[in-house]
PDB file of C-alpha atoms in Angstrom:
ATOM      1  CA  UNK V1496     -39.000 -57.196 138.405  1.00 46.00           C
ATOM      2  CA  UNK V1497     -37.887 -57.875 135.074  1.00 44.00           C
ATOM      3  CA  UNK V1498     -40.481 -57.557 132.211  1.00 43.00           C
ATOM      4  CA  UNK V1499     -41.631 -61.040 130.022  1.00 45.00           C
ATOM      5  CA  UNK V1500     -39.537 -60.154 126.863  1.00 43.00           C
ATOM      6  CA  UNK V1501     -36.305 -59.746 128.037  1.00 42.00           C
ATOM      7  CA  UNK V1502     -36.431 -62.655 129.930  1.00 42.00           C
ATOM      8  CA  UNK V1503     -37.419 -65.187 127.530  1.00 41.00           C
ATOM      9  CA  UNK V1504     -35.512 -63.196 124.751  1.00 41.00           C
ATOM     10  CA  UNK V1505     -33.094 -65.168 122.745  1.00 39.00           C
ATOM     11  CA  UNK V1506     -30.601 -62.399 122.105  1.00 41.00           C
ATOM     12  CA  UNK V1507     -26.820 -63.495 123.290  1.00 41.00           C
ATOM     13  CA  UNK V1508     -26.125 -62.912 126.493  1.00 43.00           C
ATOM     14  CA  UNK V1509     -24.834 -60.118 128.118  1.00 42.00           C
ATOM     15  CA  UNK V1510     -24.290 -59.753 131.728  1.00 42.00           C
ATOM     16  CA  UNK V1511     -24.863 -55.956 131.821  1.00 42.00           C
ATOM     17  CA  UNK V1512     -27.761 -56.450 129.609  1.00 42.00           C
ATOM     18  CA  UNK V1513     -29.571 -59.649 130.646  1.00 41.00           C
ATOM     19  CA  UNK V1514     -31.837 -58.902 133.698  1.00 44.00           C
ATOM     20  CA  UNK V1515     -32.309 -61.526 136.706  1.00 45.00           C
ATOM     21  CA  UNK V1516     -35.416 -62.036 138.466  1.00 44.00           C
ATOM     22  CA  UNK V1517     -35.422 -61.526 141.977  1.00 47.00           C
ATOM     23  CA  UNK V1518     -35.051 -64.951 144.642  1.00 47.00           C
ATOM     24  CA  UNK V1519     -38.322 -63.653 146.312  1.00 48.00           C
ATOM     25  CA  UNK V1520     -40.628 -63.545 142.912  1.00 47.00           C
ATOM     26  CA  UNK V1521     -41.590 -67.040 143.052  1.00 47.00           C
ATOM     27  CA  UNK V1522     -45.231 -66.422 143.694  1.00 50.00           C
ATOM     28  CA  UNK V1523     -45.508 -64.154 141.259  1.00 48.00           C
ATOM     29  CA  UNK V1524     -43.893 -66.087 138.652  1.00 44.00           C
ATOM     30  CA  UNK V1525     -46.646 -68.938 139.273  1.00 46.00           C
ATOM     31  CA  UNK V1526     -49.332 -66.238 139.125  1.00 50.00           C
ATOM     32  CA  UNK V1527     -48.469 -64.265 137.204  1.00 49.00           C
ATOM     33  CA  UNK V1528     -45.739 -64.766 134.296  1.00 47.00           C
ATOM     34  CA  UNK V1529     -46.398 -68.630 133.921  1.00 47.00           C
ATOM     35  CA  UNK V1530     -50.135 -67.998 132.854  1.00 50.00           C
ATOM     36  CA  UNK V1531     -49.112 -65.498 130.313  1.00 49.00           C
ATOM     37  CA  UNK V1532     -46.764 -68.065 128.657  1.00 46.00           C
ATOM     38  CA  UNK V1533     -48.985 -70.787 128.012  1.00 48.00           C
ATOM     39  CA  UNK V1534     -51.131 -67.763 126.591  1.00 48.00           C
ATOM     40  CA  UNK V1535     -48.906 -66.382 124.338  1.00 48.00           C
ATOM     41  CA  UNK V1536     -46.757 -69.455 122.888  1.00 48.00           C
ATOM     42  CA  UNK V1537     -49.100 -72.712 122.821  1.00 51.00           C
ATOM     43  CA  UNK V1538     -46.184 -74.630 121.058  1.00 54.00           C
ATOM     44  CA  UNK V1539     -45.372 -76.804 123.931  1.00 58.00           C
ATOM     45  CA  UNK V1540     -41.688 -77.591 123.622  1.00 59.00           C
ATOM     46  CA  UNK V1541     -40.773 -74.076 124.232  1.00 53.00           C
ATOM     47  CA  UNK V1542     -43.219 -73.505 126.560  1.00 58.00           C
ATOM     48  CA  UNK V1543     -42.050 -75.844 128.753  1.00 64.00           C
ATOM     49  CA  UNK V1544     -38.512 -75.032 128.338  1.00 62.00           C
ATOM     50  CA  UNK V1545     -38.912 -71.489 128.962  1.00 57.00           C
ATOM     51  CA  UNK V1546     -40.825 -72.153 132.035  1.00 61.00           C
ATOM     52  CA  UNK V1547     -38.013 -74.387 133.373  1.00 61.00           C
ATOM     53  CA  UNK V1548     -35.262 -71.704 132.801  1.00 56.00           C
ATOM     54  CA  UNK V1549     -37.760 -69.314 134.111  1.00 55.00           C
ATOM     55  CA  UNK V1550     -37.421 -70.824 137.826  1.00 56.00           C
ATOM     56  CA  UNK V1551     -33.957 -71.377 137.078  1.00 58.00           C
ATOM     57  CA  UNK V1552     -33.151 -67.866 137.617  1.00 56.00           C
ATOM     58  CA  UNK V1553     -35.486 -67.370 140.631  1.00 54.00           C
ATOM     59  CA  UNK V1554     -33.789 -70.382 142.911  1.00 58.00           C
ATOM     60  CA  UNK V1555     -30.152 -69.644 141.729  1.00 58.00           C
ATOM     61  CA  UNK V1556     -30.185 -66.251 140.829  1.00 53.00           C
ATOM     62  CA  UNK V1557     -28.942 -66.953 137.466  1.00 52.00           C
ATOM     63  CA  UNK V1558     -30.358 -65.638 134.183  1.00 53.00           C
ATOM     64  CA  UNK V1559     -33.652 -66.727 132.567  1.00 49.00           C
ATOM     65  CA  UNK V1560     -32.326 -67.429 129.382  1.00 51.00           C
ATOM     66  CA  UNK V1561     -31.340 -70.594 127.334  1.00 57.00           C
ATOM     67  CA  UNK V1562     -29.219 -69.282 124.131  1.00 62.00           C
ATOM     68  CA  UNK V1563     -29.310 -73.391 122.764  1.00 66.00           C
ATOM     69  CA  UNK V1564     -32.903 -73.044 121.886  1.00 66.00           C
ATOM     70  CA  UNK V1565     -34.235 -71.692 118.536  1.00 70.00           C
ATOM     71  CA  UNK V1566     -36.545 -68.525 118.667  1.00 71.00           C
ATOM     72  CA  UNK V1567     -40.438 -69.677 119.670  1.00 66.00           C
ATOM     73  CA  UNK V1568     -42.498 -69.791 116.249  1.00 65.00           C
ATOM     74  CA  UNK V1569     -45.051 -66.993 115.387  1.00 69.00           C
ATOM     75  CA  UNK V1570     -48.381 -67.376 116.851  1.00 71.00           C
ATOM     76  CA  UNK V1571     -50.485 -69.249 113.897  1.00 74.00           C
ATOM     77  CA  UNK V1572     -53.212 -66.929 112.509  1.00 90.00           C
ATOM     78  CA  UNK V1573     -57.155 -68.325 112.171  1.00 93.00           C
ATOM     79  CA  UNK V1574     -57.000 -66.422 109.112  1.00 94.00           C
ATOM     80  CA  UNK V1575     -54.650 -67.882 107.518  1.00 95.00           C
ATOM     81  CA  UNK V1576     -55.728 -70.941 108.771  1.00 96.00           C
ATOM     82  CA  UNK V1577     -58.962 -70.458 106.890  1.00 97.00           C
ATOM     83  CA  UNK V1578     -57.195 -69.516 103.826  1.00 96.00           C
ATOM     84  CA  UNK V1579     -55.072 -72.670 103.940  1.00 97.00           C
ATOM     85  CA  UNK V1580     -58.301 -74.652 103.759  1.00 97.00           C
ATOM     86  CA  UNK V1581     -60.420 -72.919 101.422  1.00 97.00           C
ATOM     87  CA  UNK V1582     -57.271 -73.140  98.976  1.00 97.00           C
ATOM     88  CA  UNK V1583     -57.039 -77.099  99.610  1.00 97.00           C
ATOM     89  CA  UNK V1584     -60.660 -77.626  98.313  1.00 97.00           C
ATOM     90  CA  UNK V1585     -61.364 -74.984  96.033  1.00 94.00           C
ATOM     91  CA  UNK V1586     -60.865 -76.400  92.057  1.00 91.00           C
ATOM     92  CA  UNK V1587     -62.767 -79.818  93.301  1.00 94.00           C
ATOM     93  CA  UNK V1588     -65.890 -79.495  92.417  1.00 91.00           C
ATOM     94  CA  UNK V1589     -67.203 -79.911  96.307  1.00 93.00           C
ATOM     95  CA  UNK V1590     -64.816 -83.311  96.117  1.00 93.00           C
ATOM     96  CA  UNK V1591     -66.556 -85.093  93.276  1.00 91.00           C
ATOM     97  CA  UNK V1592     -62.858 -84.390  91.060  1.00 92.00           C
ATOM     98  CA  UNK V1593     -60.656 -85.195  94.601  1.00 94.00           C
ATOM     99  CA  UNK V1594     -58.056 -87.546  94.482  1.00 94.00           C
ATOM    100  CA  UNK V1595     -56.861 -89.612  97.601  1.00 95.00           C
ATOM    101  CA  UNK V1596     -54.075 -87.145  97.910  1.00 96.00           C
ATOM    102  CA  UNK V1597     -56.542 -84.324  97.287  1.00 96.00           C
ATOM    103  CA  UNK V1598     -58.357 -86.205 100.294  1.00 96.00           C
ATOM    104  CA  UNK V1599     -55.635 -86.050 102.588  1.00 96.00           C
ATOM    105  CA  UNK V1600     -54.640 -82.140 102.019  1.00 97.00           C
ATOM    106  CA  UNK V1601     -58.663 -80.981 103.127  1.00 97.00           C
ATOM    107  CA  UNK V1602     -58.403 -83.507 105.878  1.00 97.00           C
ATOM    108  CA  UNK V1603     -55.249 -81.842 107.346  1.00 97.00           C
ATOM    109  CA  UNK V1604     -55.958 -78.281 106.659  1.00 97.00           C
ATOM    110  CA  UNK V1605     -59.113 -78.867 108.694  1.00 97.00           C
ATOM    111  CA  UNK V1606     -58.010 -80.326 111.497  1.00 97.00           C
ATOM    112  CA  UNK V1607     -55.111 -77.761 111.958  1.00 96.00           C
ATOM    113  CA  UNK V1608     -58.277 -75.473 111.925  1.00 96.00           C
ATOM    114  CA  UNK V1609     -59.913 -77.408 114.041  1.00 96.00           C
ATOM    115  CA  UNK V1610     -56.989 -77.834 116.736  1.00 94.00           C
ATOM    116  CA  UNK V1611     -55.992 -74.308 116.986  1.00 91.00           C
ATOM    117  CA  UNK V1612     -59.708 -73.024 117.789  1.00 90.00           C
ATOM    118  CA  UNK V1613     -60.540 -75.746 119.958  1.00 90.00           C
ATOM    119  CA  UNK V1614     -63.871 -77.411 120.372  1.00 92.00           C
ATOM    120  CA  UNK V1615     -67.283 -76.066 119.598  1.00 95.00           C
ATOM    121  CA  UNK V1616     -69.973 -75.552 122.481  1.00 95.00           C
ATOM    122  CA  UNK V1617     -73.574 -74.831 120.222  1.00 96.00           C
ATOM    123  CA  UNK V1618     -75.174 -75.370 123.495  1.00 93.00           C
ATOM    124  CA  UNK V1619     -74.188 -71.397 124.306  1.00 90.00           C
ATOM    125  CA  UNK V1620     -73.945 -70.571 120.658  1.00 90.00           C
ATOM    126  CA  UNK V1621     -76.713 -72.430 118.998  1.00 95.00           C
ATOM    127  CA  UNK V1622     -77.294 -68.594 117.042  1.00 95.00           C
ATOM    128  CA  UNK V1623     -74.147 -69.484 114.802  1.00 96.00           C
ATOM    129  CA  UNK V1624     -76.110 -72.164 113.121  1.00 97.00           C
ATOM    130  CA  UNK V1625     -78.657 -70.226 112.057  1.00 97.00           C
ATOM    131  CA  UNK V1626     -78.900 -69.137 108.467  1.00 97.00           C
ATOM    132  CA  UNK V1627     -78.261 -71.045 104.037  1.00 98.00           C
ATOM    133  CA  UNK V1628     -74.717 -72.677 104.465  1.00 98.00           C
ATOM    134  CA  UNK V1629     -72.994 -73.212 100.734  1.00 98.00           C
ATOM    135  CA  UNK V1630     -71.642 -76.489 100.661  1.00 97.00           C
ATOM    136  CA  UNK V1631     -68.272 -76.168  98.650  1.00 97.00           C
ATOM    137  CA  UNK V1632     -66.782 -79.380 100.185  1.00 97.00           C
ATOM    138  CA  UNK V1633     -67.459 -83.109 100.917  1.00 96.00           C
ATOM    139  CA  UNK V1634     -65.156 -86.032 101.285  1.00 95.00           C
ATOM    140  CA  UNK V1635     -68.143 -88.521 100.449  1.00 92.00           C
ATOM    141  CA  UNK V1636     -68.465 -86.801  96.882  1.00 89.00           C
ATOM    142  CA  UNK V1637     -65.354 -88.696  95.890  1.00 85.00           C
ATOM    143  CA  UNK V1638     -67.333 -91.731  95.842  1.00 71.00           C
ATOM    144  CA  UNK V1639     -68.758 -90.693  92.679  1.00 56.00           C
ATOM    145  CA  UNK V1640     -72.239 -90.711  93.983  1.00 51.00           C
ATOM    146  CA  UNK V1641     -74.419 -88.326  95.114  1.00 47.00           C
ATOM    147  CA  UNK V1642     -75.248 -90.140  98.089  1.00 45.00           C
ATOM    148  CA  UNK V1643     -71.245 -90.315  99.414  1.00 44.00           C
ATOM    149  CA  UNK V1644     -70.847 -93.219 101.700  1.00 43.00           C
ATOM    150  CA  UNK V1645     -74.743 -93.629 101.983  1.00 42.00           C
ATOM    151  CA  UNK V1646     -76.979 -94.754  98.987  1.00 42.00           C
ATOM    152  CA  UNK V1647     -76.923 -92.388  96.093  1.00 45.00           C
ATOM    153  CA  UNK V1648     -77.368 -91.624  92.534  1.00 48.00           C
ATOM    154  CA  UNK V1649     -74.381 -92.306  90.998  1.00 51.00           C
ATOM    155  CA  UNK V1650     -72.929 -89.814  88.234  1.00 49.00           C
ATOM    156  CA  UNK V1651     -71.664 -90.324  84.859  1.00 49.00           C
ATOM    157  CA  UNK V1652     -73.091 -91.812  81.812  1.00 45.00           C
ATOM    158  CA  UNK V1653     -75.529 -94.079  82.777  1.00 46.00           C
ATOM    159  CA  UNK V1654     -77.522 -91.969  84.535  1.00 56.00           C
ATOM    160  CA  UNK V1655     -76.875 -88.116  83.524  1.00 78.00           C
ATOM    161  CA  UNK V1656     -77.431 -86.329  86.693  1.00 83.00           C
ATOM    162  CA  UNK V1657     -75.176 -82.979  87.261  1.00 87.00           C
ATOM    163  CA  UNK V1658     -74.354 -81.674  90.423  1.00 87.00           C
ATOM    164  CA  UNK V1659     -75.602 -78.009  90.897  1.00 92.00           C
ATOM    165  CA  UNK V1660     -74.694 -75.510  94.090  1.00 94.00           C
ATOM    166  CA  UNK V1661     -76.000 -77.368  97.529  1.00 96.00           C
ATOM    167  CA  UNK V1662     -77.187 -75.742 100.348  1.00 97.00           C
ATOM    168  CA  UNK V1663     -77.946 -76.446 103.713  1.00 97.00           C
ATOM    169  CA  UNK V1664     -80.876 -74.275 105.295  1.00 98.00           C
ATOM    170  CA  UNK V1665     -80.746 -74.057 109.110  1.00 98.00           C
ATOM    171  CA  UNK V1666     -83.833 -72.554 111.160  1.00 98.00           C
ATOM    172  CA  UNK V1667     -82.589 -72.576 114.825  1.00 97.00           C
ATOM    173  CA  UNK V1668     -86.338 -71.350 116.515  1.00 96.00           C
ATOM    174  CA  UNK V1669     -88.278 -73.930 114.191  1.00 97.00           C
ATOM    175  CA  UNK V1670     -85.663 -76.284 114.305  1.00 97.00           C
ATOM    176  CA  UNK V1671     -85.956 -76.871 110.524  1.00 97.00           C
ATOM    177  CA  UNK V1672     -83.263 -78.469 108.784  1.00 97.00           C
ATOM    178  CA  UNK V1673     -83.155 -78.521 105.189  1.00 97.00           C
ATOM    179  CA  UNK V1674     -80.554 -79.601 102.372  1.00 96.00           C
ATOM    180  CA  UNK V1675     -81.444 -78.088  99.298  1.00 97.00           C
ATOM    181  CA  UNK V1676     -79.912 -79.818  96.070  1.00 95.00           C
ATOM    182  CA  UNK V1677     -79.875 -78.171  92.357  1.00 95.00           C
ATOM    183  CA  UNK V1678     -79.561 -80.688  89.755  1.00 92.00           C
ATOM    184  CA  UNK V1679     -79.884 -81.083  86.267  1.00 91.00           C
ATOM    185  CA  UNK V1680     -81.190 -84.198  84.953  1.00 88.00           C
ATOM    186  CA  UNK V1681     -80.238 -85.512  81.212  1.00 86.00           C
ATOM    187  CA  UNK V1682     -83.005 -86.164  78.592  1.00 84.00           C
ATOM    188  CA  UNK V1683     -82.857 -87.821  75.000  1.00 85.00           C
ATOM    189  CA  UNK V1684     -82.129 -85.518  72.551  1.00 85.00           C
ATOM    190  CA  UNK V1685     -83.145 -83.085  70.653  1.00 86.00           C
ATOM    191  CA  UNK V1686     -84.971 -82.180  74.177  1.00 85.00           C
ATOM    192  CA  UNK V1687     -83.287 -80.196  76.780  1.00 86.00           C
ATOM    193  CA  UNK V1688     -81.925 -81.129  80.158  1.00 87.00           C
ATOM    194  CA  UNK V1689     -84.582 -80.475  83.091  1.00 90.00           C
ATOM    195  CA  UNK V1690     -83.788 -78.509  86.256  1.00 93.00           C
ATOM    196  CA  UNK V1691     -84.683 -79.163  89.291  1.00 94.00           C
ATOM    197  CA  UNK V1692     -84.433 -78.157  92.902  1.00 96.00           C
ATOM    198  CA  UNK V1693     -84.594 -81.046  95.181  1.00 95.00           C
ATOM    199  CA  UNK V1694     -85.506 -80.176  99.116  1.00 96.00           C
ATOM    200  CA  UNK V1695     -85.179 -82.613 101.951  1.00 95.00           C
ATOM    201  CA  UNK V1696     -86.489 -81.677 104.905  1.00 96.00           C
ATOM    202  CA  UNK V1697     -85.575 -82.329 108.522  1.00 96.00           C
ATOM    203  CA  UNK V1698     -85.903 -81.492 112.153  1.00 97.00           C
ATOM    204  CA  UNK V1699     -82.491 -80.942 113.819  1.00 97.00           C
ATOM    205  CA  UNK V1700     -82.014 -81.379 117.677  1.00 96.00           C
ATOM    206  CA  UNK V1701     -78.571 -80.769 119.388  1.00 96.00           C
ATOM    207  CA  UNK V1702     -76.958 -83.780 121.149  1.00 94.00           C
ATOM    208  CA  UNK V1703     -74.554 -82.729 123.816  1.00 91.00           C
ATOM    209  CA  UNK V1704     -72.593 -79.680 123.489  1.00 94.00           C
ATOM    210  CA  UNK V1705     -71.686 -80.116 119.597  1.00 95.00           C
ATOM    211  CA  UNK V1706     -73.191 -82.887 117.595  1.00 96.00           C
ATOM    212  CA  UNK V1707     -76.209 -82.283 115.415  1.00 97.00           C
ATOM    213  CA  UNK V1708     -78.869 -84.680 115.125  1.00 96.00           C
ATOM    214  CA  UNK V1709     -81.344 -84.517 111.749  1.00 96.00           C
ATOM    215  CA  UNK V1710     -84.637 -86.602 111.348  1.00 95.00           C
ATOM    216  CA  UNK V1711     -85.612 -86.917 107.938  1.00 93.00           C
ATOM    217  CA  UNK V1712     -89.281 -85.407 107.169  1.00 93.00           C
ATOM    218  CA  UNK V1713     -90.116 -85.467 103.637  1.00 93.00           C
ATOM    219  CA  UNK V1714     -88.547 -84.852  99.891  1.00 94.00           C
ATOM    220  CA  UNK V1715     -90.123 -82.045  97.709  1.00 95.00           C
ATOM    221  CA  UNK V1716     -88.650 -81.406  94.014  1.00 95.00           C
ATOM    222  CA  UNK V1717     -89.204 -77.827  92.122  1.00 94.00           C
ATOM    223  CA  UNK V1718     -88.883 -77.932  88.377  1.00 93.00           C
ATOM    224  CA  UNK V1719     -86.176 -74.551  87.671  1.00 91.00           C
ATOM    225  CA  UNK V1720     -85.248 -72.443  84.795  1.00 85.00           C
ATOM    226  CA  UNK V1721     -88.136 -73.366  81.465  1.00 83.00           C
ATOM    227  CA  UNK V1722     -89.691 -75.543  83.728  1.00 85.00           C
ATOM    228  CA  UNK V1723     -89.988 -73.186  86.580  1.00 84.00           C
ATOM    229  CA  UNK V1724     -94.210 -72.866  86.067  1.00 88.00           C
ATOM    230  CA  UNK V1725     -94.822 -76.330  87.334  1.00 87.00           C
ATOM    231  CA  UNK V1726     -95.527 -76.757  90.732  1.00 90.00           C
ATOM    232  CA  UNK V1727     -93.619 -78.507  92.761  1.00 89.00           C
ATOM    233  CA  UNK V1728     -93.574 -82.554  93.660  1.00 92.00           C
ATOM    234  CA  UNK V1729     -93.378 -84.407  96.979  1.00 92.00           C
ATOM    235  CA  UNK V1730     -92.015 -87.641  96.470  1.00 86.00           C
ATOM    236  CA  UNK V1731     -93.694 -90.587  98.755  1.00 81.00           C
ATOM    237  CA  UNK V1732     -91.051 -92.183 101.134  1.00 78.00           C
ATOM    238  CA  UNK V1733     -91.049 -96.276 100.968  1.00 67.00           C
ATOM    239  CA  UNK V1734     -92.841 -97.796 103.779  1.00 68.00           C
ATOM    240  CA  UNK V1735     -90.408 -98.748 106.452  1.00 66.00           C
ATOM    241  CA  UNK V1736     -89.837-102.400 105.590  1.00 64.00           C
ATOM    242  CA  UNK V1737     -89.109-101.472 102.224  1.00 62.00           C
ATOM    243  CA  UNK V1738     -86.426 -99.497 102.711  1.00 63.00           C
ATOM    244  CA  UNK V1739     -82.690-100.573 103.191  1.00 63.00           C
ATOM    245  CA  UNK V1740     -81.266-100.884 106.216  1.00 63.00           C
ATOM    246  CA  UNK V1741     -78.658 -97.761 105.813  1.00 62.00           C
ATOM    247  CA  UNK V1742     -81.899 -95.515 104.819  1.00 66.00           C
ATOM    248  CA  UNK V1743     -82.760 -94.966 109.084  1.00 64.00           C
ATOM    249  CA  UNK V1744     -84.378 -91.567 107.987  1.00 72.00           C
ATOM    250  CA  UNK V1745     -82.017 -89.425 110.593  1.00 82.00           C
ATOM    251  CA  UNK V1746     -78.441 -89.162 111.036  1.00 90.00           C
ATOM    252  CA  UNK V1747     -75.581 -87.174 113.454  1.00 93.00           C
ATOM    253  CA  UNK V1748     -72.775 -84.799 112.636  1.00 95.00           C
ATOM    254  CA  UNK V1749     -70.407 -83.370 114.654  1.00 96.00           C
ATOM    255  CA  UNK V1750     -69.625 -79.509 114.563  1.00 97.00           C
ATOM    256  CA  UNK V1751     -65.934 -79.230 114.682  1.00 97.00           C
ATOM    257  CA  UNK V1752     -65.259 -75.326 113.481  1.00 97.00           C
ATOM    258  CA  UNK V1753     -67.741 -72.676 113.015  1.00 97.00           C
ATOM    259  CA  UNK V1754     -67.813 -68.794 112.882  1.00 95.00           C
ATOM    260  CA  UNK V1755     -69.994 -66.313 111.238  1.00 94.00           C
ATOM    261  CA  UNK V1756     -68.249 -67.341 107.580  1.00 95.00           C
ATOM    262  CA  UNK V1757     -67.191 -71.015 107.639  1.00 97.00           C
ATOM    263  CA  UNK V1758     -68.329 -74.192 109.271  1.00 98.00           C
ATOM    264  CA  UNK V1759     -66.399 -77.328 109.301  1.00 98.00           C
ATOM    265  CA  UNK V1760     -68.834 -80.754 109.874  1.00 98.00           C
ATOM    266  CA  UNK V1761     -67.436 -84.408 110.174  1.00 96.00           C
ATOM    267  CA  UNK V1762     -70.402 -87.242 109.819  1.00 92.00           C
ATOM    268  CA  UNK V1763     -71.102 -90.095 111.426  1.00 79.00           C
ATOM    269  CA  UNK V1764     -69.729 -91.791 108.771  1.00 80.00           C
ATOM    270  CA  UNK V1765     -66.281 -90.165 108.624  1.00 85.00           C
ATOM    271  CA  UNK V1766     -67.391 -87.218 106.140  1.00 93.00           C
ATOM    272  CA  UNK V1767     -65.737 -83.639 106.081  1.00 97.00           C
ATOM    273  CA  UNK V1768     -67.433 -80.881 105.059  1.00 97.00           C
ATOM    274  CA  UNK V1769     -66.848 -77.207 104.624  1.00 98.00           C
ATOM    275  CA  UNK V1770     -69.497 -74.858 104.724  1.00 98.00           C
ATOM    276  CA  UNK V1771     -69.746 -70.867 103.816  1.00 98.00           C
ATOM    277  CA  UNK V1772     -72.442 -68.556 104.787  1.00 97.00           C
ATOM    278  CA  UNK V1773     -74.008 -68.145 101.867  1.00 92.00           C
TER     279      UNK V1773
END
């Protein structure tokens, strides 16, 4: 029988040159050559097209080749992939200097990311969570606030709070959960700005095969750098009626990418993020 390439090549024909494939092969080409299609080209518009011409040539003998339709595209790369999306967010800051259009690039790169590797099982892999994530993304940061779509301390002027590196610190035995913020706070002058660590902790439990469920614990903060002597502070949580009715103390993400370098996370409240192992 004639071999996958030459039948679905896209060569001009030639009837010397252009092989048939025998009346009798029908089982096998269910078995056997349709499988490897649908592995090998995932575009679905040739796929199916080839497959048509494919039994074609078994029920009238005729060959498996179509010359009208343009050569099947190069199988897409993760790598690449990967590359595409670190390049879309990289220069924002972790999204606190992304536009709408800057927005709408990240958004896209990840989900061609997301749709070529398919969907994410932790309950197999819950290993891959394990281990301090870098945070060099977020949609909610274009809010201006700290706190994205959520409550937050908003940045600028009127209250001088910078952004430092954030971390998220994943424990998959003690199902610890932690984001870890570094921030430096402004002060009048002639003093110098104070930095601080802040830590929120959390226990994490996995709902279904793929989303991420956090329950807030507490909030500790760690003076840094000339301050870095003082021990560090817990801050009290308001008593439950106190608190507003967006501040629940847990919330859900969904794990849509992850390997041992990158993890892509959308919130319940429609944020991206992009993770590296850090």
């Amino acid at each position: 029988m004639a071999s996958l390439v030459p039948c679905c090549s896209f060569a001009s024909p030639s009837s010397s040159s252009v092989p048939l494939l025998h009346p009798n092969s029908t089982q096998t080409l269910k078995t056997s050559l349709l499988p490897q299609l649908g592995a090998s080209f995932p575009h679905q518009r040739w796929k199916d097209s080839c497959r048509k011409f494919l039994v074609k040539s078994v029920i009238d003998k005729s060959p498996a080749l179509d010359p009208s339709l343009p050569p099947p595209p190069p199988p897409v790369s993760v790598a690449s992939l990967k590359l595409k999306l670190l390049s879309a967010v990289s220069g924002l800051n972790r999204g606190l200097a992304a536009s709408e259009e800057d927005l709408q690039i990240a958004d896209s790169a990840a989900k061609e990311l997301e749709s070529v590797c398919g969907s994410v099982d932790l309950s197999q892999d819950l290993d891959k969570l394990q281990g301090r994530w870098k945070l060099i993304y977020s949609s909610a940061f274009s809010s201006r606030t700290l706190g994205g779509s959520r409550p937050g301390p908003p940045t600028g002027r009127l209250l001088p709070i910078t952004l430092g590196q954030v971390f998220q610190r994943i424990d998959v035995f003690s199902k610890d959960f932690d984001n870890i913020v570094e921030l430096e706070l402004g002060t009048p002058w002639p003093l110098p700005p104070v930095e601080v660590t802040a830590t929120l902790s959390h226990k994490f439990e996995l709902v279904g095969s793929a989303k991420v469920k956090i329950i807030f614990e507490k909030t500790s903060v760690k003076a840094t750098g000339n301050l870095s002597q003082l021990p560090p502070i817990e801050l009290p949580r308001l008593p439950a009626e106190l608190r507003p009715p967006s501040d629940t103390g847990s919330g859900e993400f969904e794990v849509t990418y992850i390997d041992t370098d990158i993890r892509i996370t959308r919130g319940d409240r429609g944020e991206l993020r992009v993770f590296v192992i850090s």
